[in-house]
Coordinates of C-alpha atoms and ligand atoms in Angstrom, one line a residue:
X361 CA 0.0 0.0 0.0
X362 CA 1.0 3.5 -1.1
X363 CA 2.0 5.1 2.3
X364 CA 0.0 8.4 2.5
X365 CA 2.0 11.6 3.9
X366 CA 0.9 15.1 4.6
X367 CA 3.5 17.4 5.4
X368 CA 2.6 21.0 7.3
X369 CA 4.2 24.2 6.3
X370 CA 4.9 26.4 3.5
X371 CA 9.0 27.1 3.6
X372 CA 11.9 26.2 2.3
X373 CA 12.3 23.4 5.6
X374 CA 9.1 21.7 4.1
X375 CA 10.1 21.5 0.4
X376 CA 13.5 20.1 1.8
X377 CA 11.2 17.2 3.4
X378 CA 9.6 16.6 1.1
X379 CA 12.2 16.5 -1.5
X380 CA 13.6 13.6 0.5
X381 CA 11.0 11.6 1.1
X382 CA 10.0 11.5 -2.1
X383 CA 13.3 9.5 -2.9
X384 CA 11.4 7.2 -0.4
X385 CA 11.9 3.5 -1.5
X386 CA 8.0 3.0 -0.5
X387 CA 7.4 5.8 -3.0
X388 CA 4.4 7.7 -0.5
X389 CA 2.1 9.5 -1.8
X390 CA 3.0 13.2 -0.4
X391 CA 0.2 16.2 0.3
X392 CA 0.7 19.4 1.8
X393 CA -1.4 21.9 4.1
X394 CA -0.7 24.7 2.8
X395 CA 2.6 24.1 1.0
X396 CA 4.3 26.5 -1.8
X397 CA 4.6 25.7 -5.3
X398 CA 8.2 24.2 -5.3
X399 CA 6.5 21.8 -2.6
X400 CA 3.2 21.4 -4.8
X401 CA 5.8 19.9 -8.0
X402 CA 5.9 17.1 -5.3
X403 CA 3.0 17.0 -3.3
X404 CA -1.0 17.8 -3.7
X405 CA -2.1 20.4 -2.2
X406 CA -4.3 19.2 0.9
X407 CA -7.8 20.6 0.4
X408 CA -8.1 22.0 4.2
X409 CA -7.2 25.1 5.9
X410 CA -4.0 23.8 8.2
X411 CA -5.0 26.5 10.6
X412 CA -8.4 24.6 11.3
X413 CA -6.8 21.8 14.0
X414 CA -10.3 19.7 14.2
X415 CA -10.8 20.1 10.1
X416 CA -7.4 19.0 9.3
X417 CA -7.8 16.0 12.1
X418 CA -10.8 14.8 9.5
X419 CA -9.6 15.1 6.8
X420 CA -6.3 13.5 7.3
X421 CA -8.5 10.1 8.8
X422 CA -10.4 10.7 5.5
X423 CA -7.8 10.3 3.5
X424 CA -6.2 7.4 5.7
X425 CA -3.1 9.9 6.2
X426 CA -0.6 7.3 7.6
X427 CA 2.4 10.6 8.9
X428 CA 1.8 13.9 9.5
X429 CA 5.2 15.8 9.3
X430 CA 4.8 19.2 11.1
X431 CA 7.3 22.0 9.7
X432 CA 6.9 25.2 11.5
X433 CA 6.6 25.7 15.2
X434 CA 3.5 27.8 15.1
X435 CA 0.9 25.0 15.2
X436 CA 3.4 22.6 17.3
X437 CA 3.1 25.6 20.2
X438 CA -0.7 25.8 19.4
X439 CA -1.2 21.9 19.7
X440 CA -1.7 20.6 16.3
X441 CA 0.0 17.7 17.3
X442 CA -2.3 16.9 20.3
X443 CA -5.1 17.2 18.4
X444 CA -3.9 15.2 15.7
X445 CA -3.1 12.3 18.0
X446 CA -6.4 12.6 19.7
X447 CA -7.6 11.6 16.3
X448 CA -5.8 8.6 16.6
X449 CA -3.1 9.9 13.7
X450 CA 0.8 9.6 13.5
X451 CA 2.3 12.6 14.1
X452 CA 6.1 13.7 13.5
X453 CA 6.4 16.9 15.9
X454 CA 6.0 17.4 20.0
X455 CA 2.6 18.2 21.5
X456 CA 1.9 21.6 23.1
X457 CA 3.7 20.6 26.3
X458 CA 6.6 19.8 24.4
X459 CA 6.8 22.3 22.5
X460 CA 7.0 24.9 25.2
X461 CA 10.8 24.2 25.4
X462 CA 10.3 26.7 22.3
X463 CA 7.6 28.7 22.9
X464 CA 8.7 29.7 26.2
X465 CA 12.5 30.8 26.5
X466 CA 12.0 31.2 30.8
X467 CA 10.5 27.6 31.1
X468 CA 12.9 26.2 28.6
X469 CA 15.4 27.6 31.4
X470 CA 13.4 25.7 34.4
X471 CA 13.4 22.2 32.1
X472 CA 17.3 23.2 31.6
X473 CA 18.0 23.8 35.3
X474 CA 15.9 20.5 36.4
X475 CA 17.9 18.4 33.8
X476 CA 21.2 20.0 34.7
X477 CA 22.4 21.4 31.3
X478 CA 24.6 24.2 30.7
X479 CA 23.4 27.4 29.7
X480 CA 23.6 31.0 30.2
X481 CA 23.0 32.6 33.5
X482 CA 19.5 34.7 33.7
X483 CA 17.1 36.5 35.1
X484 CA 13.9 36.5 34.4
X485 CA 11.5 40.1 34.7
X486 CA 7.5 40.4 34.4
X487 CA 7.8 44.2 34.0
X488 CA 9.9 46.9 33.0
X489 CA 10.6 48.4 36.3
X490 CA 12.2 45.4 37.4
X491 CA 14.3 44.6 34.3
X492 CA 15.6 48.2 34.5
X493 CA 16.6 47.4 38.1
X494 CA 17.9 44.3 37.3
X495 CA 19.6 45.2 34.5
X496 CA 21.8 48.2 36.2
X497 CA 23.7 45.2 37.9
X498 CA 24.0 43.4 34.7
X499 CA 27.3 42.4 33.2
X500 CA 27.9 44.2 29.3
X501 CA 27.4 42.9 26.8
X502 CA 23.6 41.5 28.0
X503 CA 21.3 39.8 26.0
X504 CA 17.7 40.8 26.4
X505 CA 15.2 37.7 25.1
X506 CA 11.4 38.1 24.6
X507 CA 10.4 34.7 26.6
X508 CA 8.1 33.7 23.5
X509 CA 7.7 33.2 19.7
X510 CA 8.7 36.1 18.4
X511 CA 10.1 34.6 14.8
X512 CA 13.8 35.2 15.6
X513 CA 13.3 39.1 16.3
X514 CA 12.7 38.9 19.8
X515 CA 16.6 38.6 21.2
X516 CA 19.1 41.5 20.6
X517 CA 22.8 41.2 21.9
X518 CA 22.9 44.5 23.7
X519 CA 26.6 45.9 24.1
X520 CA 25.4 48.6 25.9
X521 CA 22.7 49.5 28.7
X522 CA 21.1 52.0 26.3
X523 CA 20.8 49.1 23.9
X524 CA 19.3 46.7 26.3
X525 CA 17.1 49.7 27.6
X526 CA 15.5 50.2 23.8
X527 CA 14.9 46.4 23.7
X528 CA 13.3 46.3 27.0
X529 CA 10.9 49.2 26.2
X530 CA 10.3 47.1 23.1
X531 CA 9.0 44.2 24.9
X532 CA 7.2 46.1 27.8
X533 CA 6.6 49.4 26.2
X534 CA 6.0 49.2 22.1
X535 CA 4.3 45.7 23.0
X536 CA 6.3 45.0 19.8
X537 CA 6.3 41.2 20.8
X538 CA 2.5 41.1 21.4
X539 CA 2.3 38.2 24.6
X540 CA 5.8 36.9 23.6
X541 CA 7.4 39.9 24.9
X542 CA 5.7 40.2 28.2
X543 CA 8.2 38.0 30.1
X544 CA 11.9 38.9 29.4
X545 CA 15.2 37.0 30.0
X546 CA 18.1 39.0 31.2
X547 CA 20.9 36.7 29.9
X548 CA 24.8 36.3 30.4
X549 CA 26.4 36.7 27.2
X550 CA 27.8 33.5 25.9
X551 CA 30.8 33.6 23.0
X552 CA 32.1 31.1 20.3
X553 CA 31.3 29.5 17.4
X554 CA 27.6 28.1 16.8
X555 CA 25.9 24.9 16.1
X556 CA 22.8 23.6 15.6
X557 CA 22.3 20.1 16.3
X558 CA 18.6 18.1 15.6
X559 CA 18.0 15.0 17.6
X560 CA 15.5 13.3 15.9
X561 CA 13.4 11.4 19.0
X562 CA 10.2 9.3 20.4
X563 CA 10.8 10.8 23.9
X564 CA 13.0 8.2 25.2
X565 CA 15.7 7.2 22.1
X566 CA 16.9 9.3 19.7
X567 CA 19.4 10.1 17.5
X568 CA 21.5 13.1 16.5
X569 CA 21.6 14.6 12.3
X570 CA 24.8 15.9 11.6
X571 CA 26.2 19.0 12.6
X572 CA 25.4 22.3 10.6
X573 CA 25.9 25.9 11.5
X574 CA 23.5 28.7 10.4
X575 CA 24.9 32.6 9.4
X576 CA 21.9 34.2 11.2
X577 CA 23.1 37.9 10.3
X578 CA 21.9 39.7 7.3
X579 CA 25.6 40.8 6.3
X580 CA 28.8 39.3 5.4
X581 CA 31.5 39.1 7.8
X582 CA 28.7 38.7 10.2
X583 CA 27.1 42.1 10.1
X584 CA 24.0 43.5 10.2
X585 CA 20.3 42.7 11.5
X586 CA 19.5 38.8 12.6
X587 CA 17.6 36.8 10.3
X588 CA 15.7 33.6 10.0
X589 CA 19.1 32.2 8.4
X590 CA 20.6 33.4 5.1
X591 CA 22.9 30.0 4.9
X592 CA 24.0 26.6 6.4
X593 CA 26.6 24.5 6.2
X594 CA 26.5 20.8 7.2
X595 CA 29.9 18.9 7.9
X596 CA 31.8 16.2 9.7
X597 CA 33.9 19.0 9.7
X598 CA 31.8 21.1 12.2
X599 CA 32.6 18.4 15.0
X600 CA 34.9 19.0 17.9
X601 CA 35.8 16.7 20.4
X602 CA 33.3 15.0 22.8
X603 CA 30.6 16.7 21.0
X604 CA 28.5 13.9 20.1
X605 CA 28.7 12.6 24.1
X606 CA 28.5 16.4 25.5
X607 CA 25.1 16.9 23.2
X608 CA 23.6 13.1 23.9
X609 CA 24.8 12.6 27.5
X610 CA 24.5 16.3 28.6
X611 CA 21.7 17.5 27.2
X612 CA 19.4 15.4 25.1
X613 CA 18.9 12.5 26.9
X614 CA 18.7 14.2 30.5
X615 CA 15.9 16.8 28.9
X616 CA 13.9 13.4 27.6
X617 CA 14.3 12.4 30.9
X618 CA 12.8 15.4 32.6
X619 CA 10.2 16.0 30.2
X620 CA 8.8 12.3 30.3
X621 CA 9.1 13.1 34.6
X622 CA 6.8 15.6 33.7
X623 CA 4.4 13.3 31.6
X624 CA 5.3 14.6 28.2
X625 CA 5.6 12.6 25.4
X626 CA 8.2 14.6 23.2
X627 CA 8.1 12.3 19.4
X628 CA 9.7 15.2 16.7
X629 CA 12.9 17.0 16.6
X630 CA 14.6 18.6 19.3
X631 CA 17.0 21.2 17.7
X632 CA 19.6 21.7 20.3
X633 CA 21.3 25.3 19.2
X634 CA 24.6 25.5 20.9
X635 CA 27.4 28.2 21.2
X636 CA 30.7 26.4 21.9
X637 CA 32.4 28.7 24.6
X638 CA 35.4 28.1 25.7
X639 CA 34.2 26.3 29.0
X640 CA 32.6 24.0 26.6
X641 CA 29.2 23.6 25.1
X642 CA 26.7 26.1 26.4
X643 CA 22.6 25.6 25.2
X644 CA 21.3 29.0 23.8
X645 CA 18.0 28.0 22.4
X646 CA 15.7 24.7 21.8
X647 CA 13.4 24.3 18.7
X648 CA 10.5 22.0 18.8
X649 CA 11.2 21.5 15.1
X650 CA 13.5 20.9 12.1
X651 CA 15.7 24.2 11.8
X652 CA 15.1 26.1 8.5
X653 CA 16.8 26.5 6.6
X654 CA 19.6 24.1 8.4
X655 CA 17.2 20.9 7.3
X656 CA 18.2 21.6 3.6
X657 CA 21.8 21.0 4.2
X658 CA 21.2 18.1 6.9
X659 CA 18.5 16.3 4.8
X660 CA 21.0 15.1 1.7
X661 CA 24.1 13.9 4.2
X662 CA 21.4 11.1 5.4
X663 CA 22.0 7.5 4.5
X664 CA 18.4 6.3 6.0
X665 CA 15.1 6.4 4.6
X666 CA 13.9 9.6 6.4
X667 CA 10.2 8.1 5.8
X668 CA 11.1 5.4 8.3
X669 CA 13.7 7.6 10.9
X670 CA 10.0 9.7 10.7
X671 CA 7.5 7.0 11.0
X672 CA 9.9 5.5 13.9
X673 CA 9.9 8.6 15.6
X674 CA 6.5 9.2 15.4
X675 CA 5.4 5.5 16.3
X676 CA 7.0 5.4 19.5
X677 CA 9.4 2.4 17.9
X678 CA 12.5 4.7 17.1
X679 CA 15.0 2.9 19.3
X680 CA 13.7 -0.8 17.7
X681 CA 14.5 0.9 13.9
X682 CA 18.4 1.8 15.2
X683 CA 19.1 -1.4 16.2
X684 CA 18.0 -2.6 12.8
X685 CA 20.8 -0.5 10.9
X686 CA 24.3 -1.2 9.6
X687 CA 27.2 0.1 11.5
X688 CA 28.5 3.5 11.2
X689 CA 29.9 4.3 7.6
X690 CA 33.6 5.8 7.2
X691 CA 34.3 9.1 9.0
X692 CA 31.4 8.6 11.3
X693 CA 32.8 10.0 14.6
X694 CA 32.7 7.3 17.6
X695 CA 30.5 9.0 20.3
X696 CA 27.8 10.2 18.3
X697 CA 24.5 8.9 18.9
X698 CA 23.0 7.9 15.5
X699 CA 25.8 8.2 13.6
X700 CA 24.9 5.3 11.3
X701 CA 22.1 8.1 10.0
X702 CA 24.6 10.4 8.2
X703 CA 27.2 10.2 5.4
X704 CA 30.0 11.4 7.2
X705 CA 32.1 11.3 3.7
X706 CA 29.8 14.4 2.3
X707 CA 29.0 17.8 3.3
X708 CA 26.0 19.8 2.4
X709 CA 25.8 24.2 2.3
X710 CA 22.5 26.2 1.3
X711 CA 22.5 29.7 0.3
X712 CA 19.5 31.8 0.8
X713 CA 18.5 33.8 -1.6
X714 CA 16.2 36.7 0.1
X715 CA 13.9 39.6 -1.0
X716 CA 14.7 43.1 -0.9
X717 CA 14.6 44.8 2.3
X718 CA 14.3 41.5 4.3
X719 CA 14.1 40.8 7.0
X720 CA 12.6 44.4 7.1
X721 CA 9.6 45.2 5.2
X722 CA 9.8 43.7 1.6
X723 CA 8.9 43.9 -1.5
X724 CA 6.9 41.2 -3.1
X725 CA 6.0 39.8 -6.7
X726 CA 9.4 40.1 -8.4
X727 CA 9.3 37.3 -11.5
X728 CA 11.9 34.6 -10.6
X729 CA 13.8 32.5 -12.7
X730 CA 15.4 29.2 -11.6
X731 CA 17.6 27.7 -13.7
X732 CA 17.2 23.6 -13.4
X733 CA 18.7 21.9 -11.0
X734 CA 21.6 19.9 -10.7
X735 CA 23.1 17.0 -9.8
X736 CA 25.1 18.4 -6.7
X737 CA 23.0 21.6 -6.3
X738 CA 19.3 22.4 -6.6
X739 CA 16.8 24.9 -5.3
X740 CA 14.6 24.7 -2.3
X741 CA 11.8 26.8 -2.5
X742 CA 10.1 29.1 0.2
X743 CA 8.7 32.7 0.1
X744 CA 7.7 31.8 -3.5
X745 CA 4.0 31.9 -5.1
X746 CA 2.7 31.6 -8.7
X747 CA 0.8 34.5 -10.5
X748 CA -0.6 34.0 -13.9
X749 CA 1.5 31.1 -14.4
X750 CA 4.8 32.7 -13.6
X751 CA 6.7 32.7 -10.5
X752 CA 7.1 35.0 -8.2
X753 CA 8.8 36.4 -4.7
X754 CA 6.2 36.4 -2.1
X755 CA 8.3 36.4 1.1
X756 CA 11.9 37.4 3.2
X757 CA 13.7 34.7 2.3
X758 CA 12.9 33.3 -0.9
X759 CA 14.6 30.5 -1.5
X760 CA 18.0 28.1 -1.1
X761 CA 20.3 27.3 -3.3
X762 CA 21.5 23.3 -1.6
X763 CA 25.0 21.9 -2.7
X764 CA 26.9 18.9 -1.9
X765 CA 30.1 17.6 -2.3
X766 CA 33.0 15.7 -0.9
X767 CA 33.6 18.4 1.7
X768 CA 32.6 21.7 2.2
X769 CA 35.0 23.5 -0.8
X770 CA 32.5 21.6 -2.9
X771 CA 29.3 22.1 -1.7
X772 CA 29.5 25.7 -1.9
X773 CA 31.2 25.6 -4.8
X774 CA 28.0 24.0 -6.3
X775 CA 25.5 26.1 -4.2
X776 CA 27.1 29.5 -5.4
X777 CA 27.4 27.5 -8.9
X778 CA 23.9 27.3 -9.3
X779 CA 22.6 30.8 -7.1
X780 CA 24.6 32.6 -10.4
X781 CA 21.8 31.6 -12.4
X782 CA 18.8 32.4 -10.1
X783 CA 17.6 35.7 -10.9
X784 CA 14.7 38.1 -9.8
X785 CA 15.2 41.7 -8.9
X786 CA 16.3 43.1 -5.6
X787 CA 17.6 39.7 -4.4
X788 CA 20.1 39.8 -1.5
X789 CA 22.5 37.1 -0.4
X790 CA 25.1 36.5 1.4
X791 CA 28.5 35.4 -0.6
X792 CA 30.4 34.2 2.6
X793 CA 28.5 31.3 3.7
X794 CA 31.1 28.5 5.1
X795 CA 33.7 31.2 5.3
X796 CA 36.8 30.5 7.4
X797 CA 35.3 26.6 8.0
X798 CA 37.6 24.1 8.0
X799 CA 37.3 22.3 4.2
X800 CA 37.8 18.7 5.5
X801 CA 37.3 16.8 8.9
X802 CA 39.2 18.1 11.9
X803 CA 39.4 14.8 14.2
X804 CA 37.0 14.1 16.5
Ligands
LIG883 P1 17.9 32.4 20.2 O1 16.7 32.7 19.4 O2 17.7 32.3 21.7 O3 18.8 31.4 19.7 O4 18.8 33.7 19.9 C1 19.1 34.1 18.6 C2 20.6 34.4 18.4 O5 21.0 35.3 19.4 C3 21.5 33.2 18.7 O6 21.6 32.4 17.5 C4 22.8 33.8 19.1 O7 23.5 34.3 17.9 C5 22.3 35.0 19.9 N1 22.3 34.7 21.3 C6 21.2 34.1 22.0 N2 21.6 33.9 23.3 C7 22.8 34.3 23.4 C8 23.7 34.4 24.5 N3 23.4 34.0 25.8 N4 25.0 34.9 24.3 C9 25.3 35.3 23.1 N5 24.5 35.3 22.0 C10 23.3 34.8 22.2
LIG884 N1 17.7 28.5 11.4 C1 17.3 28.7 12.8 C2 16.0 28.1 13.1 O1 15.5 27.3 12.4 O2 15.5 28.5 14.2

């Protein structure tokens, strides 16, 4: 039987998905709610609005939907996944419990401090009198964190007080961050390189995707505003030593543990995003979700079937399916958890490919064109949308240009390759991604 799959979402993370599930040996029959048109080459386009939880329940038993693959975190924090589940579906993403660790920086903090994993030191302020107070005896450079989803806009790296001042008013003041901004985080300020790490789990097993680091600023050299990401690269390269032990031992497994204390039952991705400081790996964030656009680069290093890592995860039956695979291929680094998942031989970049003025206010229905993709390099659609029959922007970032290789020199070699022929007017990138990375594998 055909397996039936609907993803949720409309970006560049869900083409990605669905891109490689597609390459599915059980060839599944793929749908998306509400998906974009580089999605809808791949899938049909589910015939329900996603944001109606009980109407996409029904339809997805109508249609015997056999996964439901939730991209965004939106609807994970508003309990799609509960309500799916309720309907006896299953569901790739945490329930709304779970996905507080995202939707709530402060009691991200409190799951952190139960589970004993390092993070920054904070404080946490209900009103703008008391972060004011609190933040005269702050250390400099302070960063100031809306406690909720507020799509990457809601932290600023304040080097001075006048800095943290403006974001405080922001939160309190402006209400800029609607309810997201009416808790704060003081927070030390951390410094290193960054990772992103996605442990793909069923609340109790799990298993870690290969390392990738985002370039969240706007600018090269690392300049300018934050973004949602404007490029990722994905490498055996990225690893240092003890990673794979530091991220499994110290911080996935004992946040499973404290969650399922709690009586959540965490089945998705936990994104871990780290900063390795010079007293080791330090947690600055969780997701309750595939990064985006870090899922484009991690996606084509694996050597699974993602339709099955997925269905396992989702199942409750992930640690059953790791026992069932080969051994860790060359280059795999010993302590990783899951390393029989990736291809530690290849590395994967994307390049995003953004609208003018993003992530400000921007400009939409500029034509695109795409030129065909490749075999090492293709395009990942996301802020795209078709009028009279052509192609157009319709949001910040665009679209990614994915490349892989041997290592890293390669990949972006074929990313930027292929990025020289996408065109549409004002589009902004960044030409540095993978800058001053390693090439090749530094020894774990
Ligand atoms: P978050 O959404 O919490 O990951 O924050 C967005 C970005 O702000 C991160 O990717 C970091 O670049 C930066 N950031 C967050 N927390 C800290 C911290 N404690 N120290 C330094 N930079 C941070
Ligand atoms: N690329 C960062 C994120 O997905 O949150």
């Amino acid at each position: 039987m055909t397996p039936q799959v609907l993803i949720v979402g409309a970006g560049g993370r869900e083409h990605a998905l669905a891109r490689r599930l597609a390459e599915s040996p059980s060839r599944p029959r793929l749908w998306a709610a509400p998906g974009n048109p580089g999605l809808l080459r791949l899938a049909s386009r589910a015939p329900v609005d996603p944001a109606d939880h009980p109407a996409l329940a029904a339809w997805c038993r109508e249609a015997a939907i056999d996964l439901v693959v939730v991209g965004p975190e939106d609807p994970l924090i508003a309990g799609l996944a509960d309500v799916l589940r309720d309907a006896g579906l299953a569901v790739f993403g945490p329930g709304a419990r779970g996905a507080r660790l995202e939707g709530d920086k402060e009691h991200a903090k409190l799951v952190m401090a139960a589970a004993g994993v390092p993070t920054a030191g904070y404080a946490a302020c209900g009103d703008l009198a008391e972060a004011l107070a609190r933040l005269e005896s702050a250390a400099l450079p302070v960063v100031v964190k809306a406690c909720g989803a507020a799509q990457g806009k809601g932290v600023a790296v304040c080097a001075d007080r006048a800095a943290a001042r403006a974001h405080l008013e922001l939160c309190f003041t402006a209400d800029a961050f609607g309810d997201a901004g009416r808790r704060v985080l003081l927070e030390e300020c951390l410094t290193g390189p960054e990772l992103s790490i996605l442990a793909v789990t069923d609340g109790r097993d799990y298993a870690l995707l290969c390392p990738s680091r985002d370039h969240k600023r706007l600018g090269e050299g690392d300049t300018g505003p934050n973004t949602g990401g404007m490029g990722v690269v994905a490498s055996a390269g990225l690893l240092t030593p003890g990673l794979g032990r530091a991220v499994g031992e110290g911080v996935v497994a004992p946040v499973l543990a404290e969650l399922r204390r709690r009586g959540v039952d965490y089945r998705g991705v936990l994104y871990v995003g780290l900063m390795l400081t010079p007293d080791g790996p330090r947690v600055l964030e969780f997701n309750c979700r595939f990064g985006d656009p870090e899922t484009q680069a991690v996606l084509p290093l694996l050597r699974v079937d993602l339709l099955e890592l997925l269905l396992a995860a989702a199942r409750g039956d992930l640690g059953a399916w790791l026992a069932t695979l080969p051994e860790p291929g060359p280059g795999a680094p010993r302590d990783w958890p899951g390393a029989a998942l990736t291809d530690w031989e290849r590395a994967a970049a994307v390049v995003v490919a953004a609208s003018h003025g993003y992530p400000g206010p921007i400009r939409r229905g500029d034509a695109i064109t795409l030129p065909p993709d490749r075999e090492r390099a293709w395009v990942v659609q996301a802020g795209t949308a078709e009028r009279d029959g052509r192609l157009v922007t319709a949001g910040g970032r665009v679209l990614g240009v994915v490349g892989e290789g041997r290592d890293l020199r390669e990949a972006l070699a074929a990313a930027y390759g292929l990025l020289a022929d996408v065109r549409f007017d004002g589009l902004v990138c960044r030409r540095d991604i993978g800058g001053g990375l390693p090439p090749s594998r530094s020894e774990p």
